[in-house]
Short mmCIF file of C-alpha atoms in Angstrom, two decimals:
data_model
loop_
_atom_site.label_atom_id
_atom_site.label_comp_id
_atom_site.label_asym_id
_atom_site.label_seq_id
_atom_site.Cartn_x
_atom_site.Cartn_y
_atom_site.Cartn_z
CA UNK A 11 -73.13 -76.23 64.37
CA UNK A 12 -73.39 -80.07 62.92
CA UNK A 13 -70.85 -82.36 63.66
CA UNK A 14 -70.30 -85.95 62.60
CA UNK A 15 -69.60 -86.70 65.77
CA UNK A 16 -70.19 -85.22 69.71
CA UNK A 17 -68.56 -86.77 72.39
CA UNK A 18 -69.68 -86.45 75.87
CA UNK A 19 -66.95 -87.31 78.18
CA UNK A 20 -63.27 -86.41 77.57
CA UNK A 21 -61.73 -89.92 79.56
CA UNK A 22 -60.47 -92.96 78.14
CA UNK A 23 -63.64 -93.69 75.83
CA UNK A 24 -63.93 -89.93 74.85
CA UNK A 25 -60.32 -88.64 73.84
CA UNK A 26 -59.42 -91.80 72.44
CA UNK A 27 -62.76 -91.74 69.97
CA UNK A 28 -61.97 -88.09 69.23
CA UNK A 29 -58.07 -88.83 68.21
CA UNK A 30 -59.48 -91.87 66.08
CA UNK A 31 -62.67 -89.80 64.22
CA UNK A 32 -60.13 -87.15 63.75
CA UNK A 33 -57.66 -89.95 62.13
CA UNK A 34 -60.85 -90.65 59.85
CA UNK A 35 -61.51 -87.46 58.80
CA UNK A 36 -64.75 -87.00 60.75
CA UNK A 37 -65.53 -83.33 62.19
CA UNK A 38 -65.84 -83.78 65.89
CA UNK A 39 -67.09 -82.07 69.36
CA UNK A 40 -65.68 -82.94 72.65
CA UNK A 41 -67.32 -82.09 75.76
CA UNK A 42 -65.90 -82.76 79.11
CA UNK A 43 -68.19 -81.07 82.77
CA UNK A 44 -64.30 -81.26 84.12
CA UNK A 45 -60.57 -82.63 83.37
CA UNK A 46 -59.53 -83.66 79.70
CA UNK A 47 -58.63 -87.33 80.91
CA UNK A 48 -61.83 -87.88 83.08
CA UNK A 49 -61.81 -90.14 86.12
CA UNK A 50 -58.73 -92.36 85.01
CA UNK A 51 -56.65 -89.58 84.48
CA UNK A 52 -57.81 -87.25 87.18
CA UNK A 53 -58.82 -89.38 89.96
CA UNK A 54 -58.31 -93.06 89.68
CA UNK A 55 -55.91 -95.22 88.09
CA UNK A 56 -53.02 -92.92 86.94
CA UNK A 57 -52.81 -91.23 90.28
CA UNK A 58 -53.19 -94.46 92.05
CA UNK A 59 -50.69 -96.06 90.34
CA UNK A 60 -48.11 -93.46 90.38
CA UNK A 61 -48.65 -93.19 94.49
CA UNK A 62 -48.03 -97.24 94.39
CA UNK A 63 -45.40 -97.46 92.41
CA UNK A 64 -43.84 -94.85 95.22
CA UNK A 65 -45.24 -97.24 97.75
CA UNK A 66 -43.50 -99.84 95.70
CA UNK A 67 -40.26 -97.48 95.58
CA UNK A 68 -40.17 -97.38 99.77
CA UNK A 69 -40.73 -100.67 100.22
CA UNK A 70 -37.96 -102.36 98.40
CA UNK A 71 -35.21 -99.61 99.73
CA UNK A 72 -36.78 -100.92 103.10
CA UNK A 73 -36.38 -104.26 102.65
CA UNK A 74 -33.11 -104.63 100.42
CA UNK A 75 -31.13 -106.71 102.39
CA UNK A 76 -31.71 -109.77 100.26
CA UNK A 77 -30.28 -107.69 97.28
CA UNK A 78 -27.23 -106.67 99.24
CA UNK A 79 -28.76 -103.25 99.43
CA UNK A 80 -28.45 -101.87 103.04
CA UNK A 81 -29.86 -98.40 103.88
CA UNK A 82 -30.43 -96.69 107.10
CA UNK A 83 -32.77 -93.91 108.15
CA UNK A 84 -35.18 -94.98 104.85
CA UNK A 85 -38.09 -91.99 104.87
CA UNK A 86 -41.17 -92.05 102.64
CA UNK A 87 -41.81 -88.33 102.12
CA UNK A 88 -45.65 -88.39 101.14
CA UNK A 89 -45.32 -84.67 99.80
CA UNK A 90 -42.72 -85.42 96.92
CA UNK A 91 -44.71 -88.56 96.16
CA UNK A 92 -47.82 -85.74 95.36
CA UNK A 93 -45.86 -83.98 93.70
CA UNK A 94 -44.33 -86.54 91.56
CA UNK A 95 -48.23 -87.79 91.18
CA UNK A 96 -49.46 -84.34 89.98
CA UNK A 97 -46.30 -83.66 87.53
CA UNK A 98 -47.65 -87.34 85.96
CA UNK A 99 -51.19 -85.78 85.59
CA UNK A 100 -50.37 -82.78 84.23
CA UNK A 101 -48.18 -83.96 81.70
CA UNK A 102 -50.74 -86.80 80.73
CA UNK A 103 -53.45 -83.82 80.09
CA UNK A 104 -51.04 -81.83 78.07
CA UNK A 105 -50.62 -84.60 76.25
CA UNK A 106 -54.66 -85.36 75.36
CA UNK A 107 -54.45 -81.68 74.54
CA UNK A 108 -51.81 -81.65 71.92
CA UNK A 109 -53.75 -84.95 70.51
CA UNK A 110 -56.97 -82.71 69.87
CA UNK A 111 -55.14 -79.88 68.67
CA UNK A 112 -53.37 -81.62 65.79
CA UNK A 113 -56.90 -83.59 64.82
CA UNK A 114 -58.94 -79.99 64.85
CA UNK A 115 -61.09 -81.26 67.81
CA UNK A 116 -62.79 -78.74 69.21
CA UNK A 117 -63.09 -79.21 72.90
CA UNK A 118 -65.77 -77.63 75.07
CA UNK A 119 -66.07 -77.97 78.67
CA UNK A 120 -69.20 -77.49 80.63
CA UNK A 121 -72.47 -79.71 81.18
CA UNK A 122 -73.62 -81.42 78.35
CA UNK A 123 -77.83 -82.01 77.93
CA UNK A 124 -79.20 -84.34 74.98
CA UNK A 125 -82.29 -84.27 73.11
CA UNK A 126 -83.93 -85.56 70.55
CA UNK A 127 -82.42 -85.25 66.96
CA UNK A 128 -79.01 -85.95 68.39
CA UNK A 129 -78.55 -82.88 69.51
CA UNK A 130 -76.82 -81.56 72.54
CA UNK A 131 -76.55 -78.36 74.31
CA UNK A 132 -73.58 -76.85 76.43
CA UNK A 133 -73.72 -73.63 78.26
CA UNK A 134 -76.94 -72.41 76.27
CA UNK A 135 -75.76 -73.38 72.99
CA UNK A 136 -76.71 -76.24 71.04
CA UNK A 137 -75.39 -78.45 68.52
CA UNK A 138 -76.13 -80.76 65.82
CA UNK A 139 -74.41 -84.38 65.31
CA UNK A 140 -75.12 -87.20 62.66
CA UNK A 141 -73.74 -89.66 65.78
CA UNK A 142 -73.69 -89.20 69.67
CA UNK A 143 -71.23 -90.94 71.84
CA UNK A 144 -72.06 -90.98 75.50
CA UNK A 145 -69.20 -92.06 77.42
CA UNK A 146 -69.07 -90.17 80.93
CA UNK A 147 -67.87 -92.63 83.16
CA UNK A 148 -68.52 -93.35 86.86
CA UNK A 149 -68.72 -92.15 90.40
CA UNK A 150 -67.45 -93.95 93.43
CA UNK A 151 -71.31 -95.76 94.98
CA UNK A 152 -71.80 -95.53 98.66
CA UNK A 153 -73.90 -98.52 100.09
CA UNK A 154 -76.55 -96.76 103.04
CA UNK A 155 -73.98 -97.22 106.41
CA UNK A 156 -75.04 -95.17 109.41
CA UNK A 157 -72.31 -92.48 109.49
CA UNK A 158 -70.46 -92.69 106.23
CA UNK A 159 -70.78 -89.05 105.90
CA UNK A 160 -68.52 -88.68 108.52
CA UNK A 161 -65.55 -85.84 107.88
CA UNK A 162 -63.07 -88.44 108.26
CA UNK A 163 -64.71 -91.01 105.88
CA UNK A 164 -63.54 -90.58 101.81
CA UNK A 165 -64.07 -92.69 99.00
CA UNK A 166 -61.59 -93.33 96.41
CA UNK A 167 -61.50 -89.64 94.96
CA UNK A 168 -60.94 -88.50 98.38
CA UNK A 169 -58.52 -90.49 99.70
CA UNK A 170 -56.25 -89.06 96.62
CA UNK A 171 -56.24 -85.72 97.45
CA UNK A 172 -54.39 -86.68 101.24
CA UNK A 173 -51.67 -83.90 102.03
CA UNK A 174 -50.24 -86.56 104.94
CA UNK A 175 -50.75 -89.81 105.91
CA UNK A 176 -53.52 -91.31 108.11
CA UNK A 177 -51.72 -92.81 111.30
CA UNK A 178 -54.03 -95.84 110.59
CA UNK A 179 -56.73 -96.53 107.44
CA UNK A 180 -59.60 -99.48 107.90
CA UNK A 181 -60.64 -99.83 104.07
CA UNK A 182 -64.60 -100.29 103.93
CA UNK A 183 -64.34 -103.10 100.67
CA UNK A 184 -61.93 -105.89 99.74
CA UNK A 185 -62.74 -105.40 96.03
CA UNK A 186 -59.29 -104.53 93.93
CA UNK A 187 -60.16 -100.63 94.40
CA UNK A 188 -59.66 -101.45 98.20
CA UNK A 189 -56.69 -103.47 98.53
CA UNK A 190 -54.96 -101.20 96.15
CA UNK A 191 -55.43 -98.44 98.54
CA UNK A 192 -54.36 -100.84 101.26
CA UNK A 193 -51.46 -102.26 99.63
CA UNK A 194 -50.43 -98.54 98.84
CA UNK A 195 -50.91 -97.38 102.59
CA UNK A 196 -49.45 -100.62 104.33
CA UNK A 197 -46.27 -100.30 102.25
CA UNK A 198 -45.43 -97.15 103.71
CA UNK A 199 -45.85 -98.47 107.31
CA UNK A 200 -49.71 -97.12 108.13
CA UNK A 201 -51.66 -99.95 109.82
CA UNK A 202 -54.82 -100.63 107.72
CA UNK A 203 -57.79 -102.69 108.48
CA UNK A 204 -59.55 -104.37 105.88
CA UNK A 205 -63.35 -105.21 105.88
CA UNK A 206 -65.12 -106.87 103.46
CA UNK A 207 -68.75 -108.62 102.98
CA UNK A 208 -67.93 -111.76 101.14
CA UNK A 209 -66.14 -115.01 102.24
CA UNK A 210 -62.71 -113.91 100.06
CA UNK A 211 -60.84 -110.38 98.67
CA UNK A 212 -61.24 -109.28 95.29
CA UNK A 213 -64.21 -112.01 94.57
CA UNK A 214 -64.15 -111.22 91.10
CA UNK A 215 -60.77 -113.46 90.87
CA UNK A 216 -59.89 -116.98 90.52
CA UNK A 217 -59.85 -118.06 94.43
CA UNK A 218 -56.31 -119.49 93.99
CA UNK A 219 -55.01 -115.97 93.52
CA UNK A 220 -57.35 -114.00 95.91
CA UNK A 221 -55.87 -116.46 98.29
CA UNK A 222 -52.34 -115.52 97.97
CA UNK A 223 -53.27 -112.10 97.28
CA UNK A 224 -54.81 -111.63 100.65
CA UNK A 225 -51.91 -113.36 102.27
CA UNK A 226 -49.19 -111.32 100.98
CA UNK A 227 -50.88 -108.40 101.59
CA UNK A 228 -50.68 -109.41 105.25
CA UNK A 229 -46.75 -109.29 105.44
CA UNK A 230 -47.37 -105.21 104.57
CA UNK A 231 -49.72 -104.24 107.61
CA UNK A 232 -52.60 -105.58 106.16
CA UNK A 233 -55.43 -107.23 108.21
CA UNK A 234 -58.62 -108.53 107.07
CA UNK A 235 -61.65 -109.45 107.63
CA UNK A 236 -63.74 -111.07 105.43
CA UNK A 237 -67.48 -112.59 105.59
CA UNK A 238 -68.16 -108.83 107.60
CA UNK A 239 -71.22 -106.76 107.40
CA UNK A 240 -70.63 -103.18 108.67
CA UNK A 241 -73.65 -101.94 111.11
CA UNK A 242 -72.38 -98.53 111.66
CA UNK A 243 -69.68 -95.95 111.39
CA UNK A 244 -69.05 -93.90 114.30
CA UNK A 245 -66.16 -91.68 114.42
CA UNK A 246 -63.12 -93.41 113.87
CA UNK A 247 -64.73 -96.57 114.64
CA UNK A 248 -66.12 -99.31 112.39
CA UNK A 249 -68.87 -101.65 113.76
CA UNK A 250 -69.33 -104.78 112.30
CA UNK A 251 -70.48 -108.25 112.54
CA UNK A 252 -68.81 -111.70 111.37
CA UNK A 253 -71.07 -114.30 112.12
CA UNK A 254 -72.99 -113.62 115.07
CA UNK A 255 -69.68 -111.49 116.79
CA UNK A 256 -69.62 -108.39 116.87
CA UNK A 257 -66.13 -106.43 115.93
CA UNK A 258 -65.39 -103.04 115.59
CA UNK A 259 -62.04 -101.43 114.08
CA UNK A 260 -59.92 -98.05 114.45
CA UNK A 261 -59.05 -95.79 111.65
CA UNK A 262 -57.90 -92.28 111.67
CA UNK A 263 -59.25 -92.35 108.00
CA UNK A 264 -61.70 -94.39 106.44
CA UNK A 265 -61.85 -95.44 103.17
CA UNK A 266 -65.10 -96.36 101.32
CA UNK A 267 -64.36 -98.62 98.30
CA UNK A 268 -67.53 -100.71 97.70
CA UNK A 269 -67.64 -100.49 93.94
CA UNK A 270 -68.94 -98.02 91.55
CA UNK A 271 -71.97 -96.50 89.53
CA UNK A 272 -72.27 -94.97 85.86
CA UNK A 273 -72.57 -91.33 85.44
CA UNK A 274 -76.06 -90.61 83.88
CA UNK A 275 -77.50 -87.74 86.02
CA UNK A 276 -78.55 -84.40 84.21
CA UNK A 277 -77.80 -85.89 80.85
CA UNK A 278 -81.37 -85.89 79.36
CA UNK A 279 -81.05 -89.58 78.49
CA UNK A 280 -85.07 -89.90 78.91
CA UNK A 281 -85.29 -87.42 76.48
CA UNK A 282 -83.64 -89.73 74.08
CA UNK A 283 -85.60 -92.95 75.58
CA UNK A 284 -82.42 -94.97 76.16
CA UNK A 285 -82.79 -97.96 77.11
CA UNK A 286 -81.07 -99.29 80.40
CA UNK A 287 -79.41 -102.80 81.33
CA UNK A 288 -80.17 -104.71 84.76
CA UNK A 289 -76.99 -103.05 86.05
CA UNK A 290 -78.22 -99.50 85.78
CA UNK A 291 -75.32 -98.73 82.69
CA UNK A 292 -76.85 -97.52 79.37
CA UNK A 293 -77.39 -100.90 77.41
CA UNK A 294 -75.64 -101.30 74.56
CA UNK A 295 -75.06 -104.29 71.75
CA UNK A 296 -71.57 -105.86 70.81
CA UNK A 297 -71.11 -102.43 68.37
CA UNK A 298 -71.56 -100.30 71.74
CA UNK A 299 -75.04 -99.04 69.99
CA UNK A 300 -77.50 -98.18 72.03
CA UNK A 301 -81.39 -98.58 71.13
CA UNK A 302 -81.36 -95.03 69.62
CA UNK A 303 -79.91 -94.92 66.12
CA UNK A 304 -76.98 -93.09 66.15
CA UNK A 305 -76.72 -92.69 69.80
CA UNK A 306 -73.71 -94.78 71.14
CA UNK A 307 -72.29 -95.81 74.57
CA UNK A 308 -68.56 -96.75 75.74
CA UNK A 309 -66.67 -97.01 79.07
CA UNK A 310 -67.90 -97.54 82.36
CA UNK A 311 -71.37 -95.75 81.61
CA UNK A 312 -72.40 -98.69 79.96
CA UNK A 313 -72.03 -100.90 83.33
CA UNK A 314 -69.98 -103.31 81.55
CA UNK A 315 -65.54 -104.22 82.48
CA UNK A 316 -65.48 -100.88 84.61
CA UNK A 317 -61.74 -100.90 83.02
CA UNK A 318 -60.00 -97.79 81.33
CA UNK A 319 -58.70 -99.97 78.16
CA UNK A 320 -62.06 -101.62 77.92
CA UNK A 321 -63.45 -98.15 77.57
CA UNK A 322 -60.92 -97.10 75.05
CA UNK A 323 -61.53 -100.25 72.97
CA UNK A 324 -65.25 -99.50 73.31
CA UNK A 325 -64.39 -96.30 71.35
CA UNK A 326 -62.21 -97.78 68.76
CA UNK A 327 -65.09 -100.35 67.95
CA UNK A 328 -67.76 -97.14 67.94
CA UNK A 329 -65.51 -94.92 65.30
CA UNK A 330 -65.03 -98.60 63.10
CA UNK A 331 -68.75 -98.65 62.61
CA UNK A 332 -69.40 -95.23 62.44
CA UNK A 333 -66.51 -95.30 59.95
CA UNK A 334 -67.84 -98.49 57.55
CA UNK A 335 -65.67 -100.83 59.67
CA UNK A 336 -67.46 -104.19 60.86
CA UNK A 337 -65.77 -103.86 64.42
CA UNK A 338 -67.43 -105.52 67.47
CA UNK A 339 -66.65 -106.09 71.22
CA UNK A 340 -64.59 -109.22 72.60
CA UNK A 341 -65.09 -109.12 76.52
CA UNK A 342 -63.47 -112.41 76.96
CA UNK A 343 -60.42 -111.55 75.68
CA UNK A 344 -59.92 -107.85 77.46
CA UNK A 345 -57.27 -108.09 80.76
CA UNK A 346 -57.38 -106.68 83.54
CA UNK A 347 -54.73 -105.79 86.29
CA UNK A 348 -54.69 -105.79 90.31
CA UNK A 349 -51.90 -103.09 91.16
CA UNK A 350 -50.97 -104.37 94.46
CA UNK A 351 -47.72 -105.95 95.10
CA UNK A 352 -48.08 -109.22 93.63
CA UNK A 353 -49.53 -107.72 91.23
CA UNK A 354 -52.59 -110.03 89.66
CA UNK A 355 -53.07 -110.20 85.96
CA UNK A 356 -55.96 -112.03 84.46
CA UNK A 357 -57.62 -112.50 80.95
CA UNK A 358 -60.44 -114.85 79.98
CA UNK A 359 -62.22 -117.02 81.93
CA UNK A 360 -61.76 -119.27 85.24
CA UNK A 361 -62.69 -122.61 85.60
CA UNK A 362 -66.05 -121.74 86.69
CA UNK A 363 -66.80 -119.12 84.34
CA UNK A 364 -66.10 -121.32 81.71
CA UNK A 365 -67.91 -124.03 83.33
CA UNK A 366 -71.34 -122.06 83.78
CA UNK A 367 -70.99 -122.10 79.95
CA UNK A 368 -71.04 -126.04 79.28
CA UNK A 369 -67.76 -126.12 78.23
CA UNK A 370 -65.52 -128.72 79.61
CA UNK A 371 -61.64 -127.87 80.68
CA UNK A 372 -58.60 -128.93 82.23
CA UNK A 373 -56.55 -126.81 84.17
CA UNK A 374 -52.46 -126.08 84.66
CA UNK A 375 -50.91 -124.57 87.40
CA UNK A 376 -47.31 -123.55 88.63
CA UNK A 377 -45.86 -121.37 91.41
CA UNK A 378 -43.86 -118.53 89.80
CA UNK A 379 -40.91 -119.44 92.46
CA UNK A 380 -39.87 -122.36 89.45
CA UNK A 381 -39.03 -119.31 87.36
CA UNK A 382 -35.36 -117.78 87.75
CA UNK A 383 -35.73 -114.47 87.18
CA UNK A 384 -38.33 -114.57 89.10
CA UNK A 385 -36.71 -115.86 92.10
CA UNK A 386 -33.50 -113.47 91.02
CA UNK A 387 -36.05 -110.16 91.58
CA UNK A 388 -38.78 -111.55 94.30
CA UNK A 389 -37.26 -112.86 96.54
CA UNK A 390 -39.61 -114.72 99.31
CA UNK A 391 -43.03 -113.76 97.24
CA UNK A 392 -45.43 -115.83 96.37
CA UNK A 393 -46.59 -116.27 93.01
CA UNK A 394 -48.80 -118.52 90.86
CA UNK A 395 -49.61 -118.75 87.02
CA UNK A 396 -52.72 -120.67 86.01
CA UNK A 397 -54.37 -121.59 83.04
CA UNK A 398 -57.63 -122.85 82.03
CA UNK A 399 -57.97 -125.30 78.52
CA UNK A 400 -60.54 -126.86 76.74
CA UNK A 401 -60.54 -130.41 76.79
CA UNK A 402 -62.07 -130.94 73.26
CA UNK A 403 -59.51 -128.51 71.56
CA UNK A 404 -56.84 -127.73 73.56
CA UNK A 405 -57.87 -123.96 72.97
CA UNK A 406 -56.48 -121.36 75.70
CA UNK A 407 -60.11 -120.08 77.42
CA UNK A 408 -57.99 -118.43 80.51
CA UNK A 409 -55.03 -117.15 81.87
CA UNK A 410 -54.76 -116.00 85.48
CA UNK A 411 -51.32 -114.61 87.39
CA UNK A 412 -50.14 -113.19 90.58
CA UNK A 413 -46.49 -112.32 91.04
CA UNK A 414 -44.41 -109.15 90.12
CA UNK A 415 -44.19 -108.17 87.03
CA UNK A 416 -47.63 -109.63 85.57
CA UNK A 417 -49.66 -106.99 84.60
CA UNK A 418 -46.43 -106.08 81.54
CA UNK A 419 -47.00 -110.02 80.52
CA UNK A 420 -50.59 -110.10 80.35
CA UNK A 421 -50.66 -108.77 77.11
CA UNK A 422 -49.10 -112.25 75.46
CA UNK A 423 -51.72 -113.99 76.93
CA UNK A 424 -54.83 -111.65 75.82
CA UNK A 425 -53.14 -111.91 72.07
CA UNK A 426 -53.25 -116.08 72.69
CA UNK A 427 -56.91 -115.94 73.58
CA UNK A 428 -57.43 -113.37 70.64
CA UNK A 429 -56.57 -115.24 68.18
CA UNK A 430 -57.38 -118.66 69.98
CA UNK A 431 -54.20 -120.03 69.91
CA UNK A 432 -54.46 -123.85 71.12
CA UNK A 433 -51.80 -125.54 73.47
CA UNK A 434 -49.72 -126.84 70.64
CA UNK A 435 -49.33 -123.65 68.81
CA UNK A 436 -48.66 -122.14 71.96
CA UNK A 437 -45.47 -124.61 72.52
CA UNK A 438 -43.94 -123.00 69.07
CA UNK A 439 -43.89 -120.10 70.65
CA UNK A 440 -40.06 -118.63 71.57
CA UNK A 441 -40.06 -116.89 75.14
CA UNK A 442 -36.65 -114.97 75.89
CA UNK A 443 -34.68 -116.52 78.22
CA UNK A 444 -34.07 -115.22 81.68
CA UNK A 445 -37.81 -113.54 81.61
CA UNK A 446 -40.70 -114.10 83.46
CA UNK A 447 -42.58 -114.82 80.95
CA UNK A 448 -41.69 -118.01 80.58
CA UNK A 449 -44.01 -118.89 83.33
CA UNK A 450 -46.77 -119.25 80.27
CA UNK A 451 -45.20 -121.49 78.23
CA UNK A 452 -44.33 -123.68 81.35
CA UNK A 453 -47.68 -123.57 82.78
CA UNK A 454 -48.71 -126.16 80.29
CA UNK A 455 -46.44 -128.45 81.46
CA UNK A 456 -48.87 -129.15 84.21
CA UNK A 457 -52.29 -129.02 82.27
CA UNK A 458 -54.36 -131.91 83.09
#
């Protein structure tokens, strides 16, 4: 059968470009090798989040005192938080189901296999398509440890389908993947161990805010330690080194959460001759095209933001040009969210980013604490809101937060950078008043 459009991968990229080609008119396949939803839905951020905003839950009922809320005999039953995780999942699905339904998507699961001529086979059969989008996501990487295939070592997939809680986790990673998982597990009162190569957390960030991040995280049974290479995992011990000592740490489970790799085996993408970027993804151009007319790439296959929305926006700007649409990518301006509590919420660029360009800028910074409804709901956390400006133009190049309640603020700032809103038009701007966002308009006060 010929379609307009096949689809290979059903997660954030996939579904969303089917819903949006169906919008258009456009007759298109779906195929998914598992879960409508793929790894965001299934096995990453949706569960993740739902089991820390339990976490989240827990804590606060633990620590309510400076609320006036006193409770005794506070419990966190893991079970129920599963459960409540699962009923999230399966109503998301149902959901992505419904979507396809009402756009006439037909949806085939099973492994997909491309060839020449844009077509692509599933289960025997094969199929036409005048466009291909390849968008099948990623797989937790595991660096070459001796003993990481131990039974009681899991990556980030793994560690989701717990039925208790570890009596004590040492996370093998500081990136955001691992201090989520810590965050979510310290909350709850399970000692976890942190171990990461590099001199800070989460090194990816603006140092300011890796600095408080790794901090707070320390008040919630947290330790770290950073600048470590790991030699060896034996048992429920992990050797490593920090400088020229050797350390080793104790974990009933250990997590592996050293980053992650696109999802390009048994596709038949040398068949096609696609070409590949220096970060193993499937290299694409600002209109997520590939080097193969007609053959497109979105999400995390491509090696590029490793972010659910990113992927989804991918698709948008693939179904615009399919469509007639002049659409085209805007990394700068995408967000992205740390889920840990603070939570971090950045979009654009830091200093240095922006610096490595030539560009010249001035930076503002304020604790969060000199908010009051901040202070009213966070009582003794520390928080920080920092921008970064261009000297020439005043023109907002960065925003970068930790503190409760960022990552449902973030979205201001990514429409400010956007449209490239400069500091004065920013001022005109009306914030409600007691909010936290207010923090952004009174970060400028302190721009230099």
């Amino acid at each position: 059968m010929k379609y307009d459009l096949a689809i290979v991968g059903a997660g954030p990229a996939g579904y969303i470009a089917a819903k949006k080609a169906g919008d258009e008119g456009l007759k298109v396949l779906l195929v998914e090798a598992k879960k409508l939803g793929g790894v965001c839905l299934n096995e990453g951020c949706v569960p993740s989040k739902t089991l820390l905003q339990a976490a989240k839950t827990y804590y606060h009922a633990l620590h309510g005192e400076a609320f006036g809320v006193e409770v005794s005999d506070v419990r966190f039953n893991f079970e129920k938080a599963n459960a409540h995780k699962t009923k999230v999942m399966d109503g998301m699905r149902e959901g992505i189901v419904g979507l396809m339904k009402k756009r006439k998507v037909e949806v085939l699961f099973g492994q997909a296999t491309l060839s020449e001529g844009r077509k692509i086979t599933v289960d025997g059969e094969t199929h036409e398509a005048d466009n291909i989008l390849i968008c099948t996501g990623s797989s937790p990487s595991r660096p070459p440890i001796p003993g990481i295939e131990g039974s009681n070592v899991v990556d980030s997939t793994g560690i989701l389908e717990l039925e208790q809680l570890p009596k004590s986790l040492v996370v093998v990673g500081g990136g955001v993947i691992g201090c989520e998982f810590a965050c979510l597990f310290g909350s709850v009162g399970v000692p976890v161990t942190v171990v990461e190569a590099l001199p800070e957390i989460c090194p990816t960030l603006d140092p300011d805010l890796a600095k408080i991040l790794r901090s707070e995280l320390t008040k919630k049974n947290v330790t770290f330690h950073v600048g470590a290479r790991v030699e060896e995992i034996s048992g429920s011990e992990v050797k490593f080194s920090v400088k020229d000592e050797s350390l080793t740490a104790q974990g009933e489970l250990i997590l592996v959460a050293t980053g992650r790799k696109p999802n390009l085996a048994n596709l038949g993408l040398d068949n096609l001759r696609v070409d590949y970027d220096e970060r193993g993804g499937i290299k694409v151009n600002e209109r997520c095209a590939t080097n193969i007319p007609g053959v497109w790439a979105a999400g995390d296959v491509t090696g590029r933001a490793w972010l659910a929305h990113a992927a989804s926006r991918m698709a948008e700007v693939v179904v615009h040009n399919i469509t007639g649409r002049k659409d085209h990518m805007r990394y700068d301006s995408i967000p992205s969210v740390v889920y840990t509590s603070p939570e971090i919420a950045v979009v654009g660029l830091t200093k240095e980013q922006a610096e490595e360009r030539g560009m010249k800028v001035t930076i503002g910074k304020i604790p969060m604490s000199i908010n009051a409804r901040y202070l009213a709901e966070h009582p003794g956390e520390r928080g920080l809101c920092k921008v970064v400006v261009e000297e020439g133009t005043r023109r907002l190049l960065g925003v970068h937060m930790i503190g409760g309640s960022c990552s449902e603020m973030i979205f201001g700032a990514a429409a400010m950078l956007e449209t490239e809103l400069r500091e004065a038009e920013i001022d005109e701007i009306v914030f409600p008043h007691p909010t936290t966002s207010e923090v952004m308009k009174d970060v400028f006060m302190a721009v230099r």
